[in-house]
Every structure is written in structure tokens, then in C-alpha cells.
Amino acid sequence: MKDSLAVGLTHSHTFTVSDSKAVPEIFPESEIIRSMPRVFATGFMVGLMEWACVDAIATHLEAGEGSLGIHVDVSHSAATPIGMAVTVDAELVAREGQKLTFEVVARDELEEIGRGRHQRYVVHWDRFDERLARKVASWRDATGR
């Protein structure tokens, strides 16, 4: 990580909600979820919050580094119809070694729709990939798959 990755860093990201981001699309394998209203899904809102945080730190990472979401604590307080834009404002409020904590707020064109905290952990992709390969190998050995 570069020294420029500091508390107080802010970023805004705007996305227009498409039909593919509606609640029924989060798990179309579930009959119950498929029957729910076609509004912006909480799971996709969380993903949009993560996207804003990833974008916020992108230029502050070294080559070969990235980040992984490790904790999400957010509310989703209002429905957003398909076609409306949502803006997420992210602010880095704490940096403890590799762990980054963001405050995030999501607003559609009329009101606040969600807020909370999101934590990310900065990793070296080569080390992450090595650990994942060991886990997959262990799982395959144990299950024969």
C-alpha cells in the first residue's frame, strides 16, 4: 500500500439500477425470492458499496495488491425502483495495518436508502492465490471431487 492510502480518503460512485439488479435476480433458483418485488436488491446494494470502496483505494495500492471484503454492517432502509440512479459515498475512517474501515452511505435520486460500515483487507494476490489453491487441493483430496 502506498502512503497516500490514508484516513479521510473519500469516493463517490453512481450506478443506474437495471432490471438485472432486482431482488428476484439475486437468487433466481429460489421460488420465494423470484416472487419478490422488482426493486434494487439489498445484496446488490452491498456490492455497490464494495465497488465504491474498491474504486476509492485502487490508485493507492501497489502492483499485485488488491482487497477483499471481510465485514459488512449496513442497513437498507428504502426501496429503489428499476431505472433510478444510486450514488454511494465511501469514506475511509480507519486503517489498521492491512485492514481498512469505510463508512458508506447510499442514496437514490430521492432519499437515503442505506448506510453503514464496510471493512476490506489489502492482500497480495499471489499469496491469496497460493492459499486458495491449497484449500482447493485439500477439499478435492477429502471429497474426491
XYZ file of C-alpha atoms in Angstrom:
145
model
C 0.000 0.000 0.000
C 1.136 3.483 -0.747
C 1.375 6.127 1.975
C -1.370 8.021 0.166
C -3.914 5.452 1.413
C -4.944 7.491 4.436
C -7.922 8.050 6.688
C -10.166 10.733 5.220
C -9.994 9.390 1.667
C -13.427 9.739 0.008
C -15.006 8.474 -3.178
C -18.457 8.604 -4.779
C -19.779 6.078 -7.243
C -23.077 6.274 -9.156
C -24.896 3.391 -10.823
C -28.269 3.261 -12.561
C -30.243 0.281 -11.302
C -31.019 -2.132 -14.126
C -33.583 -4.911 -14.106
C -30.766 -7.428 -13.602
C -30.184 -5.910 -10.132
C -33.753 -6.507 -8.901
C -34.472 -8.717 -5.877
C -35.676 -11.723 -7.932
C -32.286 -11.819 -9.696
C -30.227 -12.271 -6.522
C -31.110 -15.995 -6.308
C -33.474 -16.917 -9.140
C -33.133 -20.555 -8.048
C -35.422 -19.727 -5.095
C -39.139 -19.675 -5.890
C -39.779 -17.340 -2.931
C -37.111 -14.853 -3.989
C -38.300 -14.961 -7.625
C -41.747 -13.830 -6.425
C -40.455 -10.767 -4.534
C -40.801 -7.147 -5.792
C -38.631 -5.951 -8.677
C -36.722 -3.291 -6.713
C -32.984 -2.840 -6.071
C -31.829 -5.864 -4.063
C -30.024 -5.476 -0.743
C -27.301 -7.865 -1.905
C -26.630 -5.728 -4.963
C -26.636 -2.560 -2.825
C -23.934 -4.132 -0.642
C -21.993 -4.999 -3.796
C -22.306 -1.407 -4.997
C -20.967 -0.201 -1.646
C -17.998 -2.562 -2.027
C -17.442 -1.293 -5.561
C -17.221 2.296 -4.288
C -14.642 1.263 -1.675
C -12.581 -0.732 -4.198
C -12.556 2.241 -6.551
C -11.584 4.569 -3.691
C -8.366 2.691 -2.955
C -7.414 1.467 -6.443
C -4.750 4.085 -7.150
C -3.306 3.730 -3.646
C -2.306 0.061 -3.974
C 0.988 -1.331 -5.218
C 1.230 -3.620 -8.246
C -0.022 -7.092 -7.346
C -2.155 -5.863 -4.448
C -5.919 -5.894 -4.169
C -8.504 -6.001 -1.433
C -11.139 -8.382 -0.171
C -14.310 -7.562 1.735
C -14.126 -9.004 5.253
C -17.079 -7.414 7.060
C -20.324 -5.661 6.165
C -22.659 -3.959 8.632
C -25.219 -1.922 6.703
C -28.900 -1.121 6.759
C -31.158 -0.991 3.714
C -33.861 1.482 4.644
C -35.763 2.303 1.440
C -36.728 0.654 -1.843
C -35.320 1.941 -5.120
C -37.195 1.310 -8.378
C -35.521 -0.015 -11.502
C -34.130 2.814 -13.655
C -33.244 5.137 -10.780
C -29.623 6.097 -10.101
C -27.973 5.233 -6.777
C -24.891 7.057 -5.504
C -22.660 5.556 -2.842
C -20.361 7.827 -0.851
C -17.487 5.991 0.830
C -15.043 7.417 3.359
C -12.031 5.623 4.796
C -12.421 6.158 8.559
C -9.782 3.751 9.916
C -6.637 1.997 8.728
C -5.144 -0.685 10.944
C -2.301 -2.298 9.045
C -3.894 -4.073 6.083
C -7.470 -3.645 7.432
C -9.453 -0.693 6.096
C -12.765 0.507 7.537
C -15.159 2.602 5.472
C -18.342 4.450 6.296
C -20.732 4.094 3.363
C -23.978 5.876 2.518
C -26.222 5.030 -0.448
C -28.799 7.442 -1.832
C -31.144 7.098 -4.750
C -32.425 10.160 -6.589
C -34.959 10.919 -3.826
C -33.660 9.679 -0.477
C -31.086 7.808 1.542
C -31.526 4.069 1.024
C -28.727 2.573 3.109
C -25.767 3.234 5.341
C -23.220 1.506 7.496
C -19.652 0.245 7.667
C -17.631 -1.964 5.399
C -14.189 -3.426 6.057
C -11.679 -4.554 3.458
C -8.321 -6.258 3.823
C -5.440 -5.485 1.480
C -3.831 -8.641 0.105
C -1.072 -9.664 -2.250
C -2.868 -11.621 -4.970
C -0.056 -14.154 -5.430
C -0.211 -15.166 -1.738
C -4.009 -15.244 -1.815
C -3.980 -17.461 -4.908
C -1.474 -19.852 -3.273
C -3.649 -20.219 -0.143
C -6.750 -20.760 -2.237
C -5.012 -23.431 -4.336
C -4.020 -25.288 -1.137
C -7.602 -25.136 0.112
C -8.995 -26.454 -3.169
C -6.431 -29.277 -3.197
C -7.313 -30.198 0.399
C -11.031 -30.180 -0.410
C -10.513 -32.345 -3.502
C -8.402 -34.810 -1.518
C -11.088 -35.005 1.184
C -14.078 -35.304 -1.140
C -12.665 -36.947 -4.264
C -14.090 -34.149 -6.433
